[in-house]
Tab-separated table of C-alpha atoms and ligand atoms in Angstrom:
chain	number	residue	atom	x	y	z
S	1	MET	CA	29.642	-124.756	0.420
S	2	LEU	CA	28.174	-127.881	-1.124
S	3	ASP	CA	24.849	-129.327	-0.011
S	4	PRO	CA	25.674	-131.753	2.879
S	5	ALA	CA	24.336	-134.838	1.039
S	6	LEU	CA	26.387	-134.009	-2.053
S	7	GLN	CA	29.440	-133.264	0.105
S	8	LYS	CA	29.112	-136.653	1.785
S	9	THR	CA	29.088	-138.432	-1.571
S	10	LEU	CA	32.068	-136.401	-2.786
S	11	ASP	CA	34.045	-137.060	0.408
S	12	ALA	CA	33.496	-140.790	-0.026
S	13	VAL	CA	34.657	-140.624	-3.653
S	14	LEU	CA	37.818	-138.703	-2.724
S	15	ALA	CA	38.589	-141.044	0.189
S	16	ARG	CA	38.157	-144.117	-1.982
S	17	ASN	CA	40.592	-142.779	-4.608
S	18	PRO	CA	43.591	-141.435	-2.672
S	19	GLY	CA	46.602	-139.965	-4.449
S	20	GLU	CA	44.686	-139.071	-7.615
S	21	PRO	CA	44.833	-135.242	-7.764
S	22	GLU	CA	43.692	-134.861	-11.379
S	23	PHE	CA	40.715	-137.130	-10.816
S	24	HIS	CA	39.836	-135.269	-7.617
S	25	GLN	CA	39.972	-131.960	-9.493
S	26	ALA	CA	37.635	-133.232	-12.229
S	27	ALA	CA	35.216	-134.771	-9.710
S	28	ARG	CA	35.110	-131.601	-7.560
S	29	GLU	CA	34.303	-129.483	-10.599
S	30	VAL	CA	31.383	-131.710	-11.564
S	31	PHE	CA	30.021	-131.821	-7.997
S	32	ASP	CA	30.256	-128.012	-7.752
S	33	SER	CA	28.230	-127.712	-10.946
S	34	LEU	CA	25.669	-130.258	-9.794
S	35	ALA	CA	24.793	-128.229	-6.696
S	36	VAL	CA	22.081	-126.536	-8.785
S	37	VAL	CA	20.646	-129.937	-9.736
S	38	GLN	CA	20.719	-131.161	-6.161
S	39	GLU	CA	18.489	-128.235	-5.097
S	40	ARG	CA	15.756	-129.332	-7.503
S	41	HIS	CA	16.400	-133.058	-7.890
S	42	PRO	CA	17.894	-134.612	-4.751
S	43	GLU	CA	16.678	-137.997	-6.042
S	44	TYR	CA	19.730	-138.376	-8.297
S	45	ASN	CA	22.057	-138.431	-5.321
S	46	ASP	CA	19.578	-140.390	-3.183
S	47	LEU	CA	19.476	-143.100	-5.863
S	48	GLY	CA	23.252	-143.377	-5.750
S	49	ILE	CA	23.700	-142.063	-9.293
S	50	LEU	CA	26.644	-139.834	-8.394
S	51	ALA	CA	28.410	-142.503	-6.367
S	52	ARG	CA	27.991	-144.964	-9.245
S	53	LEU	CA	29.040	-142.412	-11.883
S	54	CYS	CA	32.309	-141.776	-10.071
S	55	GLU	CA	33.203	-145.464	-9.897
S	56	PRO	CA	34.408	-146.779	-13.273
S	57	GLU	CA	32.553	-149.843	-14.515
S	58	ARG	CA	35.918	-151.486	-15.158
S	59	GLN	CA	39.612	-150.492	-14.825
S	60	ILE	CA	42.270	-152.446	-16.654
S	61	ILE	CA	45.989	-152.033	-15.920
S	62	PHE	CA	48.485	-154.161	-17.784
S	63	ARG	CA	52.169	-154.746	-18.517
S	64	VAL	CA	53.472	-153.674	-21.924
S	65	PRO	CA	56.893	-155.246	-22.610
S	66	TRP	CA	58.720	-154.425	-25.845
S	67	VAL	CA	62.232	-154.517	-27.294
S	68	ASP	CA	63.982	-151.262	-28.273
S	69	ASP	CA	66.337	-150.757	-31.228
S	70	ARG	CA	69.367	-151.713	-29.087
S	71	GLY	CA	67.797	-155.047	-28.227
S	72	GLN	CA	67.007	-153.957	-24.650
S	73	VAL	CA	63.732	-155.002	-23.033
S	74	GLN	CA	61.559	-152.062	-21.980
S	75	VAL	CA	58.496	-152.267	-19.757
S	76	ASN	CA	55.648	-149.758	-19.756
S	77	ARG	CA	52.280	-149.710	-18.073
S	78	GLY	CA	49.036	-149.768	-20.062
S	79	PHE	CA	45.630	-148.493	-18.895
S	80	ARG	CA	42.050	-148.633	-20.065
S	81	VAL	CA	39.364	-147.235	-17.820
S	82	GLU	CA	35.898	-148.232	-19.045
S	83	TYR	CA	33.992	-145.590	-17.163
S	84	ASN	CA	30.354	-145.577	-18.129
S	85	SER	CA	28.351	-147.324	-20.843
S	86	ALA	CA	24.856	-145.974	-20.113
S	87	LEU	CA	24.590	-144.243	-23.495
S	88	GLY	CA	26.658	-146.538	-25.708
S	89	PRO	CA	29.965	-148.403	-25.969
S	90	TYR	CA	32.847	-146.879	-23.979
S	91	LYS	CA	34.472	-144.238	-26.161
S	92	GLY	CA	37.572	-142.157	-25.580
S	93	GLY	CA	41.166	-141.814	-26.661
S	94	LEU	CA	44.488	-143.377	-25.764
S	95	ARG	CA	47.249	-141.102	-24.470
S	96	PHE	CA	50.938	-142.024	-24.758
S	97	HIS	CA	52.949	-139.630	-22.594
S	98	ARG	CA	55.517	-140.155	-19.853
S	99	SER	CA	53.193	-138.492	-17.312
S	100	VAL	CA	50.310	-140.956	-17.787
S	101	ASN	CA	49.058	-142.629	-14.608
S	102	LEU	CA	45.736	-143.896	-13.273
S	103	SER	CA	44.703	-140.478	-11.939
S	104	ILE	CA	45.147	-138.851	-15.350
S	105	VAL	CA	43.352	-141.643	-17.197
S	106	LYS	CA	40.483	-141.493	-14.695
S	107	PHE	CA	40.087	-137.718	-14.896
S	108	LEU	CA	40.008	-137.963	-18.685
S	109	GLY	CA	37.571	-140.891	-18.639
S	110	PHE	CA	35.291	-139.158	-16.153
S	111	GLU	CA	35.136	-135.969	-18.243
S	112	GLN	CA	34.559	-138.078	-21.323
S	113	ILE	CA	31.228	-139.373	-19.939
S	114	PHE	CA	29.700	-135.889	-19.869
S	115	LYS	CA	31.360	-134.748	-23.087
S	116	ASN	CA	30.097	-137.745	-25.028
S	117	SER	CA	26.624	-137.280	-23.618
S	118	LEU	CA	26.664	-133.642	-24.771
S	119	THR	CA	27.361	-134.640	-28.381
S	120	GLY	CA	23.884	-136.209	-28.477
S	121	LEU	CA	25.401	-139.341	-30.041
S	122	PRO	CA	25.158	-142.885	-28.616
S	123	ILE	CA	28.566	-143.193	-26.942
S	124	GLY	CA	29.607	-143.987	-23.378
S	125	GLY	CA	32.802	-142.749	-21.715
S	126	GLY	CA	36.249	-144.284	-21.342
S	127	LYS	CA	39.923	-143.442	-21.696
S	128	GLY	CA	43.258	-145.222	-21.779
S	129	GLY	CA	46.922	-144.910	-22.522
S	130	SER	CA	50.419	-145.622	-21.344
S	131	ASP	CA	53.422	-143.961	-19.744
S	132	PHE	CA	55.292	-144.741	-22.981
S	133	ASP	CA	56.977	-141.601	-24.381
S	134	PRO	CA	56.979	-141.608	-28.199
S	135	HIS	CA	59.388	-138.628	-28.375
S	136	GLY	CA	62.669	-139.684	-29.947
S	137	LYS	CA	61.537	-143.261	-30.622
S	138	SER	CA	62.008	-144.811	-34.056
S	139	ASP	CA	59.023	-145.956	-36.120
S	140	GLY	CA	60.055	-149.541	-35.396
S	141	GLU	CA	60.047	-148.945	-31.646
S	142	VAL	CA	56.642	-147.247	-31.789
S	143	MET	CA	55.307	-150.160	-33.853
S	144	ARG	CA	56.608	-152.812	-31.453
S	145	PHE	CA	55.225	-150.906	-28.501
S	146	CYS	CA	51.782	-150.514	-30.143
S	147	GLN	CA	51.692	-154.208	-31.046
S	148	SER	CA	52.497	-155.220	-27.487
S	149	PHE	CA	49.935	-152.756	-26.095
S	150	MET	CA	47.208	-154.136	-28.375
S	151	SER	CA	48.130	-157.743	-27.613
S	152	GLU	CA	46.548	-157.164	-24.208
S	153	LEU	CA	43.957	-154.496	-25.031
S	154	TYR	CA	42.308	-156.369	-27.931
S	155	ARG	CA	40.383	-158.716	-25.621
S	156	HIS	CA	38.647	-155.775	-23.919
S	157	ILE	CA	37.545	-153.721	-26.942
S	158	GLY	CA	35.129	-154.087	-29.848
S	159	GLU	CA	32.768	-151.951	-31.920
S	160	TYR	CA	29.875	-152.630	-29.511
S	161	ARG	CA	32.012	-152.718	-26.370
S	162	ASP	CA	34.797	-150.156	-26.258
S	163	VAL	CA	36.126	-147.989	-29.095
S	164	PRO	CA	39.467	-146.229	-28.435
S	165	ALA	CA	40.917	-143.351	-30.497
S	166	GLY	CA	43.930	-141.009	-30.358
S	167	ASP	CA	44.955	-138.365	-27.826
S	168	ILE	CA	48.324	-136.858	-26.853
S	169	GLY	CA	51.077	-138.927	-28.487
S	170	VAL	CA	48.646	-141.107	-30.425
S	171	GLY	CA	48.053	-139.969	-33.994
S	172	ALA	CA	47.518	-141.635	-37.365
S	173	ARG	CA	50.781	-143.627	-37.165
S	174	GLU	CA	49.966	-145.179	-33.786
S	175	ILE	CA	46.314	-145.871	-34.706
S	176	GLY	CA	47.612	-147.691	-37.815
S	177	TYR	CA	49.880	-149.994	-35.801
S	178	LEU	CA	47.178	-150.586	-33.188
S	179	PHE	CA	44.511	-151.366	-35.779
S	180	GLY	CA	46.871	-153.666	-37.686
S	181	GLN	CA	47.563	-155.710	-34.577
S	182	TYR	CA	43.879	-155.836	-33.614
S	183	LYS	CA	42.973	-157.066	-37.112
S	184	ARG	CA	45.639	-159.726	-36.919
S	185	LEU	CA	44.656	-160.991	-33.462
S	186	SER	CA	40.893	-160.940	-34.022
S	187	ASN	CA	41.103	-162.249	-37.604
S	188	GLN	CA	38.381	-159.894	-38.769
S	189	TYR	CA	38.153	-156.465	-40.357
S	190	GLU	CA	36.218	-154.703	-37.633
S	191	ALA	CA	36.697	-151.111	-38.765
S	192	GLY	CA	34.480	-149.670	-35.991
S	193	VAL	CA	36.791	-150.858	-33.197
S	194	LEU	CA	39.078	-147.808	-33.373
S	195	THR	CA	38.557	-144.287	-34.692
S	196	GLY	CA	41.014	-141.820	-36.142
S	197	LYS	CA	41.906	-144.384	-38.804
S	198	GLY	CA	43.607	-143.511	-42.107
S	199	LEU	CA	41.299	-142.435	-44.913
S	200	ASP	CA	42.144	-145.478	-47.054
S	201	TRP	CA	41.187	-147.952	-44.343
S	202	GLY	CA	37.964	-146.830	-42.713
S	203	GLY	CA	38.813	-143.362	-41.415
S	204	SER	CA	36.502	-140.378	-41.727
S	205	LEU	CA	37.256	-137.119	-43.455
S	206	VAL	CA	37.380	-134.225	-40.941
S	207	ARG	CA	38.342	-136.497	-37.993
S	208	THR	CA	41.912	-135.132	-38.061
S	209	GLU	CA	40.666	-131.564	-38.029
S	210	ALA	CA	37.622	-132.094	-35.810
S	211	THR	CA	38.784	-131.239	-32.285
S	212	GLY	CA	40.600	-128.054	-33.254
S	213	TYR	CA	37.877	-126.987	-35.686
S	214	GLY	CA	35.243	-127.678	-33.048
S	215	ALA	CA	37.025	-125.600	-30.382
S	216	ALA	CA	37.248	-122.651	-32.773
S	217	ILE	CA	33.591	-123.049	-33.789
S	218	PHE	CA	32.621	-123.119	-30.108
S	219	ALA	CA	34.592	-119.890	-29.565
S	220	GLU	CA	32.831	-118.305	-32.551
S	221	GLU	CA	29.451	-119.253	-31.059
S	222	MET	CA	30.395	-117.644	-27.736
S	223	LEU	CA	31.509	-114.520	-29.612
S	224	LYS	CA	28.199	-114.436	-31.523
S	225	VAL	CA	26.294	-114.340	-28.227
S	226	ARG	CA	28.286	-111.162	-27.552
S	227	ASP	CA	27.403	-109.772	-30.975
S	228	THR	CA	30.902	-110.122	-32.306
S	229	SER	CA	33.046	-112.647	-34.218
S	230	PHE	CA	36.633	-113.777	-34.906
S	231	ASP	CA	36.894	-111.323	-37.756
S	232	GLY	CA	40.143	-109.380	-37.353
S	233	ARG	CA	40.633	-110.603	-33.786
S	234	ARG	CA	43.921	-111.885	-32.367
S	235	ALA	CA	43.969	-115.344	-30.818
S	236	VAL	CA	46.587	-117.036	-28.632
S	237	VAL	CA	46.777	-120.795	-29.020
S	238	SER	CA	48.938	-123.165	-26.968
S	239	GLY	CA	50.230	-126.521	-28.189
S	240	SER	CA	51.302	-127.476	-31.682
S	241	GLY	CA	49.823	-130.940	-31.957
S	242	ASN	CA	46.672	-132.185	-33.585
S	243	VAL	CA	44.240	-129.959	-31.703
S	244	ALA	CA	46.296	-126.744	-31.863
S	245	ILE	CA	47.103	-127.015	-35.580
S	246	TYR	CA	43.494	-127.350	-36.666
S	247	ALA	CA	42.226	-124.790	-34.160
S	248	ILE	CA	44.641	-122.336	-35.791
S	249	GLN	CA	43.378	-123.320	-39.247
S	250	LYS	CA	39.716	-122.781	-38.357
S	251	ILE	CA	40.458	-119.465	-36.604
S	252	GLN	CA	42.114	-118.313	-39.812
S	253	GLN	CA	39.141	-119.489	-41.892
S	254	LEU	CA	36.836	-117.528	-39.593
S	255	GLY	CA	38.869	-114.362	-40.208
S	256	GLY	CA	40.870	-114.383	-36.966
S	257	ILE	CA	44.646	-114.076	-36.583
S	258	ALA	CA	46.180	-116.906	-34.543
S	259	ILE	CA	49.548	-115.574	-33.466
S	260	THR	CA	51.076	-118.267	-31.243
S	261	ALA	CA	51.855	-121.978	-30.988
S	262	SER	CA	53.850	-123.836	-28.328
S	263	ASP	CA	55.276	-127.126	-27.139
S	264	SER	CA	56.911	-128.201	-23.897
S	265	SER	CA	60.110	-126.312	-24.839
S	266	GLY	CA	58.485	-122.852	-25.247
S	267	TYR	CA	56.322	-120.837	-27.603
S	268	VAL	CA	56.516	-118.830	-30.817
S	269	VAL	CA	54.842	-115.503	-31.576
S	270	ASP	CA	54.151	-114.607	-35.187
S	271	GLU	CA	52.358	-111.278	-35.360
S	272	ASP	CA	51.360	-111.821	-39.016
S	273	GLY	CA	49.540	-115.000	-38.059
S	274	ILE	CA	50.975	-118.515	-37.838
S	275	ASP	CA	52.151	-119.941	-41.178
S	276	LEU	CA	50.185	-123.163	-41.001
S	277	GLU	CA	51.999	-125.025	-43.764
S	278	LEU	CA	55.328	-124.412	-42.042
S	279	LEU	CA	53.957	-125.451	-38.652
S	280	LYS	CA	52.483	-128.649	-40.108
S	281	GLN	CA	55.732	-129.470	-41.915
S	282	ILE	CA	57.757	-129.121	-38.686
S	283	LYS	CA	55.291	-130.813	-36.338
S	284	GLU	CA	53.355	-133.339	-38.409
S	285	VAL	CA	56.000	-134.371	-40.934
S	286	GLU	CA	59.379	-133.813	-39.254
S	287	ARG	CA	58.190	-134.212	-35.622
S	288	GLY	CA	60.509	-131.294	-34.758
S	289	ARG	CA	60.550	-128.683	-31.977
S	290	ILE	CA	58.685	-125.380	-32.001
S	291	ALA	CA	61.882	-123.242	-31.996
S	292	GLU	CA	62.499	-124.420	-35.564
S	293	TYR	CA	59.366	-122.545	-36.623
S	294	ALA	CA	60.918	-119.206	-35.617
S	295	GLU	CA	64.273	-120.165	-37.179
S	296	ARG	CA	62.608	-120.905	-40.515
S	297	ARG	CA	60.258	-117.884	-40.541
S	298	GLY	CA	63.096	-115.547	-41.497
S	299	GLY	CA	62.849	-113.069	-38.619
S	300	ARG	CA	59.046	-112.706	-38.767
S	301	ALA	CA	58.472	-114.844	-35.657
S	302	ARG	CA	60.208	-115.057	-32.299
S	303	PHE	CA	60.781	-118.065	-30.039
S	304	VAL	CA	60.383	-117.617	-26.287
S	305	SER	CA	61.642	-120.336	-23.976
S	306	GLU	CA	60.822	-118.663	-20.657
S	307	GLY	CA	57.506	-117.354	-19.380
S	308	SER	CA	54.075	-118.171	-20.631
S	309	VAL	CA	52.271	-118.041	-23.952
S	310	TRP	CA	49.364	-116.452	-22.035
S	311	ASP	CA	51.440	-113.266	-21.590
S	312	VAL	CA	50.847	-112.478	-25.272
S	313	PRO	CA	47.954	-109.975	-25.581
S	314	ALA	CA	44.933	-111.281	-27.519
S	315	ASP	CA	41.133	-111.160	-27.725
S	316	VAL	CA	40.564	-114.913	-27.630
S	317	ALA	CA	42.566	-117.735	-26.009
S	318	LEU	CA	42.507	-121.430	-26.950
S	319	PRO	CA	44.557	-123.664	-24.635
S	320	CYS	CA	45.189	-126.777	-26.759
S	321	ALA	CA	48.168	-128.561	-25.110
S	322	THR	CA	47.444	-130.373	-21.854
S	323	GLN	CA	45.787	-130.295	-18.415
S	324	ASN	CA	46.563	-127.519	-15.920
S	325	GLU	CA	48.602	-125.469	-18.380
S	326	LEU	CA	46.756	-122.194	-17.662
S	327	HIS	CA	47.114	-121.003	-14.069
S	328	ALA	CA	45.620	-118.150	-12.020
S	329	ARG	CA	48.450	-115.777	-12.943
S	330	ASP	CA	47.967	-116.567	-16.619
S	331	ALA	CA	44.227	-115.948	-16.350
S	332	LYS	CA	44.889	-112.602	-14.624
S	333	LYS	CA	47.299	-111.616	-17.375
S	334	LEU	CA	44.849	-112.579	-20.124
S	335	VAL	CA	42.075	-110.594	-18.427
S	336	GLU	CA	44.389	-107.574	-17.983
S	337	ASN	CA	45.176	-107.771	-21.671
S	338	GLY	CA	41.477	-107.697	-22.547
S	339	VAL	CA	40.648	-111.301	-23.473
S	340	ILE	CA	36.907	-111.739	-24.156
S	341	ALA	CA	36.584	-115.492	-24.763
S	342	VAL	CA	38.457	-118.664	-23.784
S	343	SER	CA	37.669	-121.946	-25.517
S	344	GLU	CA	39.403	-125.057	-24.183
S	345	GLY	CA	40.722	-127.316	-26.959
S	346	ALA	CA	42.627	-129.439	-24.425
S	347	ASN	CA	41.085	-131.358	-21.523
S	348	MET	CA	41.017	-129.363	-18.258
S	349	PRO	CA	43.822	-126.975	-19.324
S	350	SER	CA	42.660	-124.209	-16.955
S	351	THR	CA	43.081	-124.686	-13.220
S	352	PRO	CA	39.933	-124.126	-11.074
S	353	GLU	CA	41.387	-120.793	-9.874
S	354	ALA	CA	41.920	-119.661	-13.469
S	355	VAL	CA	38.324	-120.560	-14.368
S	356	GLU	CA	37.062	-118.514	-11.429
S	357	ILE	CA	39.089	-115.503	-12.568
S	358	PHE	CA	37.665	-115.706	-16.092
S	359	GLN	CA	34.118	-116.040	-14.840
S	360	ALA	CA	34.457	-113.226	-12.310
S	361	ALA	CA	35.785	-110.963	-15.053
S	362	GLY	CA	32.854	-111.775	-17.343
S	363	VAL	CA	35.002	-113.585	-19.919
S	364	ALA	CA	33.047	-116.148	-21.996
S	365	PHE	CA	34.585	-119.436	-20.862
S	366	GLY	CA	33.966	-122.662	-22.814
S	367	PRO	CA	35.128	-125.724	-20.809
S	368	GLY	CA	36.869	-128.558	-22.641
S	369	LYS	CA	34.084	-131.031	-22.191
S	370	ALA	CA	31.892	-128.830	-24.375
S	371	ALA	CA	34.416	-126.958	-26.511
S	372	ASN	CA	36.581	-129.927	-27.530
S	373	ALA	CA	33.763	-132.422	-28.047
S	374	GLY	CA	34.066	-132.098	-31.830
S	375	GLY	CA	36.768	-134.766	-31.922
S	376	VAL	CA	34.785	-137.489	-30.255
S	377	ALA	CA	31.624	-136.426	-32.100
S	378	THR	CA	33.395	-136.946	-35.416
S	379	SER	CA	34.726	-140.263	-34.098
S	380	ALA	CA	31.096	-141.269	-33.604
S	381	LEU	CA	30.419	-140.150	-37.186
S	382	GLU	CA	33.342	-142.371	-38.247
S	383	MET	CA	31.642	-145.280	-36.427
S	384	GLN	CA	28.403	-144.512	-38.286
S	385	GLN	CA	30.208	-144.616	-41.634
S	386	ASN	CA	31.975	-147.872	-40.695
S	387	ALA	CA	28.692	-149.489	-39.659
S	388	ALA	CA	27.072	-148.449	-42.929
S	389	ARG	CA	30.190	-149.307	-45.005
S	390	ASP	CA	30.007	-145.748	-46.280
S	391	ALA	CA	32.312	-142.740	-46.658
S	392	TRP	CA	30.952	-139.215	-46.505
S	393	SER	CA	32.329	-136.105	-48.234
S	394	PHE	CA	34.392	-133.500	-46.407
S	395	GLU	CA	31.661	-130.879	-46.813
S	396	TYR	CA	28.915	-133.115	-45.462
S	397	THR	CA	30.984	-134.291	-42.483
S	398	GLU	CA	32.134	-130.778	-41.639
S	399	GLY	CA	28.509	-129.654	-41.840
S	400	ARG	CA	27.551	-132.339	-39.300
S	401	LEU	CA	30.435	-131.279	-37.024
S	402	THR	CA	29.422	-127.614	-37.175
S	403	GLU	CA	25.820	-128.500	-36.431
S	404	ILE	CA	26.875	-130.652	-33.456
S	405	MET	CA	29.139	-127.917	-32.014
S	406	ARG	CA	26.385	-125.318	-32.332
S	407	GLY	CA	23.992	-127.754	-30.667
S	408	ILE	CA	26.375	-128.316	-27.741
S	409	HIS	CA	26.844	-124.576	-27.321
S	410	GLN	CA	23.109	-123.968	-27.371
S	411	ASN	CA	22.401	-126.832	-24.984
S	412	ALA	CA	25.023	-125.592	-22.484
S	413	LEU	CA	23.747	-122.023	-22.743
S	414	GLU	CA	20.073	-122.974	-22.311
S	415	THR	CA	20.765	-125.381	-19.450
S	416	ALA	CA	22.753	-122.689	-17.619
S	417	ASP	CA	19.766	-120.362	-18.060
S	418	GLU	CA	17.310	-123.021	-16.893
S	419	PHE	CA	19.274	-123.420	-13.657
S	420	GLY	CA	19.608	-119.703	-13.046
S	421	ARG	CA	23.289	-119.351	-14.020
S	422	PRO	CA	23.100	-117.461	-17.344
S	423	GLY	CA	26.296	-117.528	-19.391
S	424	ASN	CA	27.942	-120.147	-17.174
S	425	TYR	CA	29.007	-122.770	-19.709
S	426	VAL	CA	30.700	-124.904	-17.045
S	427	ILE	CA	27.449	-125.455	-15.175
S	428	GLY	CA	25.466	-125.696	-18.407
S	429	ALA	CA	27.743	-128.370	-19.903
S	430	ASN	CA	28.067	-130.426	-16.719
S	431	VAL	CA	24.358	-130.407	-15.966
S	432	ALA	CA	23.214	-131.100	-19.543
S	433	GLY	CA	25.739	-133.926	-19.918
S	434	PHE	CA	24.910	-135.373	-16.507
S	435	ARG	CA	21.114	-135.423	-16.863
S	436	LYS	CA	21.094	-137.663	-19.927
S	437	VAL	CA	23.481	-140.209	-18.447
S	438	ALA	CA	21.743	-140.143	-15.059
S	439	ASP	CA	18.299	-140.707	-16.564
S	440	ALA	CA	19.587	-143.677	-18.600
S	441	MET	CA	21.197	-145.138	-15.460
S	442	ILE	CA	17.932	-144.829	-13.567
S	443	ALA	CA	16.097	-146.601	-16.404
S	444	PHE	CA	18.526	-149.534	-16.211
S	445	GLY	CA	18.110	-150.107	-12.470
S	446	VAL	CA	20.976	-150.666	-10.067
S	447	ILE	CA	23.699	-152.222	-12.219
B	1	NDP	P1	49.331	-133.997	-29.499
B	1	NDP	O1	50.183	-135.048	-28.944
B	1	NDP	O2	49.064	-133.984	-30.972
B	1	NDP	O3	49.895	-132.556	-29.109
B	1	NDP	C1	50.045	-132.170	-27.779
B	1	NDP	C2	50.709	-130.813	-27.752
B	1	NDP	O4	50.703	-130.327	-26.430
B	1	NDP	C3	52.147	-130.837	-28.189
B	1	NDP	O5	52.474	-129.616	-28.772
B	1	NDP	C4	52.882	-131.053	-26.859
B	1	NDP	O6	54.229	-130.579	-26.858
B	1	NDP	C5	52.040	-130.216	-25.942
B	1	NDP	N1	52.139	-130.769	-24.589
B	1	NDP	C6	51.749	-131.997	-24.173
B	1	NDP	N2	52.023	-132.171	-22.875
B	1	NDP	C7	52.598	-131.037	-22.481
B	1	NDP	C8	53.097	-130.579	-21.254
B	1	NDP	N3	53.069	-131.367	-20.159
B	1	NDP	N4	53.608	-129.330	-21.206
B	1	NDP	C9	53.626	-128.533	-22.300
B	1	NDP	N5	53.174	-128.918	-23.497
B	1	NDP	C10	52.659	-130.133	-23.577
B	1	NDP	O7	47.942	-134.065	-28.676
B	1	NDP	P2	46.529	-133.506	-29.077
B	1	NDP	O8	46.678	-132.237	-29.828
B	1	NDP	O9	45.735	-134.614	-29.667
B	1	NDP	O10	45.880	-133.220	-27.636
B	1	NDP	C11	46.011	-131.966	-26.966
B	1	NDP	C12	44.958	-131.832	-25.884
B	1	NDP	O11	43.651	-131.943	-26.463
B	1	NDP	C13	44.988	-132.907	-24.784
B	1	NDP	O12	44.539	-132.328	-23.583
B	1	NDP	C14	43.949	-133.910	-25.261
B	1	NDP	O13	43.424	-134.690	-24.203
B	1	NDP	C15	42.897	-132.962	-25.822
B	1	NDP	N6	41.962	-133.551	-26.757
B	1	NDP	C16	42.398	-134.146	-27.908
B	1	NDP	C17	41.488	-134.674	-28.803
B	1	NDP	C18	41.914	-135.198	-30.123
B	1	NDP	O14	41.028	-135.481	-30.941
B	1	NDP	N7	43.188	-135.343	-30.410
B	1	NDP	C19	40.054	-134.706	-28.490
B	1	NDP	C20	39.685	-133.954	-27.305
B	1	NDP	C21	40.629	-133.448	-26.461
B	1	NDP	P3	55.460	-131.636	-26.730
B	1	NDP	O15	55.516	-132.310	-28.062
B	1	NDP	O16	56.638	-130.807	-26.431
B	1	NDP	O17	55.095	-132.591	-25.615
């Protein structure tokens, strides 16, 4: 049961945003965590901080017309939700996936506020995207779509205003087309307007690897608290995109054995550990399907099209595909099979019921807004390099990322302790992220 004042604010938020289940889920989770703050600091809610935090500063929805390879006109919908700029310019990725709608963009933007605050870097929260599906599209189609998308978005963004990046369906190719069109329309080389850029044109080393690396580092930190490590441990990873690939790489570097990868068609199990070069060739270069991995592994891996990747026994689990991909039954199965830590590479991949099961079973659970913050943190490092017209080495940048991830872990752990919920990273991350944003909002007055 929530405190009545908090419940009243939450009810108003839910009523004002009907038909947005993902946003409701994200908002409920934050309100649940903030119950411990409400007990000690009712002034945040009294000052309307929560009501204001839940209402995006600006929401932009626009038409994206483009012409496909057959000469047919296609129309998609573009979104940019500029959620909160208390700590810096809006910052958050663009997602291109057929499922994208306002609810999904808002849940992602809302989470982004707290995540960005946790990094300790000066970035606000935002998110955007389109219901455009890049699967099966030619490079020319993707380029024309990106150019049309940016023809509207460019007027809303800028290095001091709003700095988009990649997410599902938006990688180096899409960022290139988007940046090219922005440069053309604005007639200036404003490198800091987008992150995730190519290394030859303002990108940062380690940005590609950062989210996956960060999620694995976060898992390692949780394991350390339990006096253990990845060494020799089996890990199940879902997804086979940017986050999953580099989570697998870092797990391997830390001595773990990542044995699975998946996409929306199924998953592969490779008991010897995923062959990363093969996975990268199929997914990053050929943009193929995950079944091809098993076909080309010469009998050492199997492809499973039914069931769930979470049925595979392992010590550590890293969901790295998409929201709500790990349900209560999956959590039960993982617990039965002896999982000790779960680190979310994706945003909100575990359902609330699954999170409860992990926590009740004493599994170390790192929520996405803490565990996957390495991507946006390194985006902020890319902005720093752009502003200074500088380019840092891989080693230096990775060192900064590692330091930031350890800092986030420590902050979440200590904040959970401070509020009497030891080991609860969900509460720790939400409260630590919230406090900084809330205090800045109070300083600025009612705006
Ligand atoms: P990619 O597009 O590179 O990869 C996404 C992967 O997840 C693909 O393997 C895709 O398979 C799978 N997937 C996507 N949607 C579904 C679905 N509905 N059902 C099953 N599988 C699905 O995206 P990223 O790796 O960049 O992002 C993955 C997650 O990490 C997202 O939640 C994103 O928000 C989060 N994240 C990403 C960051 C980044 O820096 N990239 C930063 C922080 C969080 P298929 O190809 O079959 O669709």
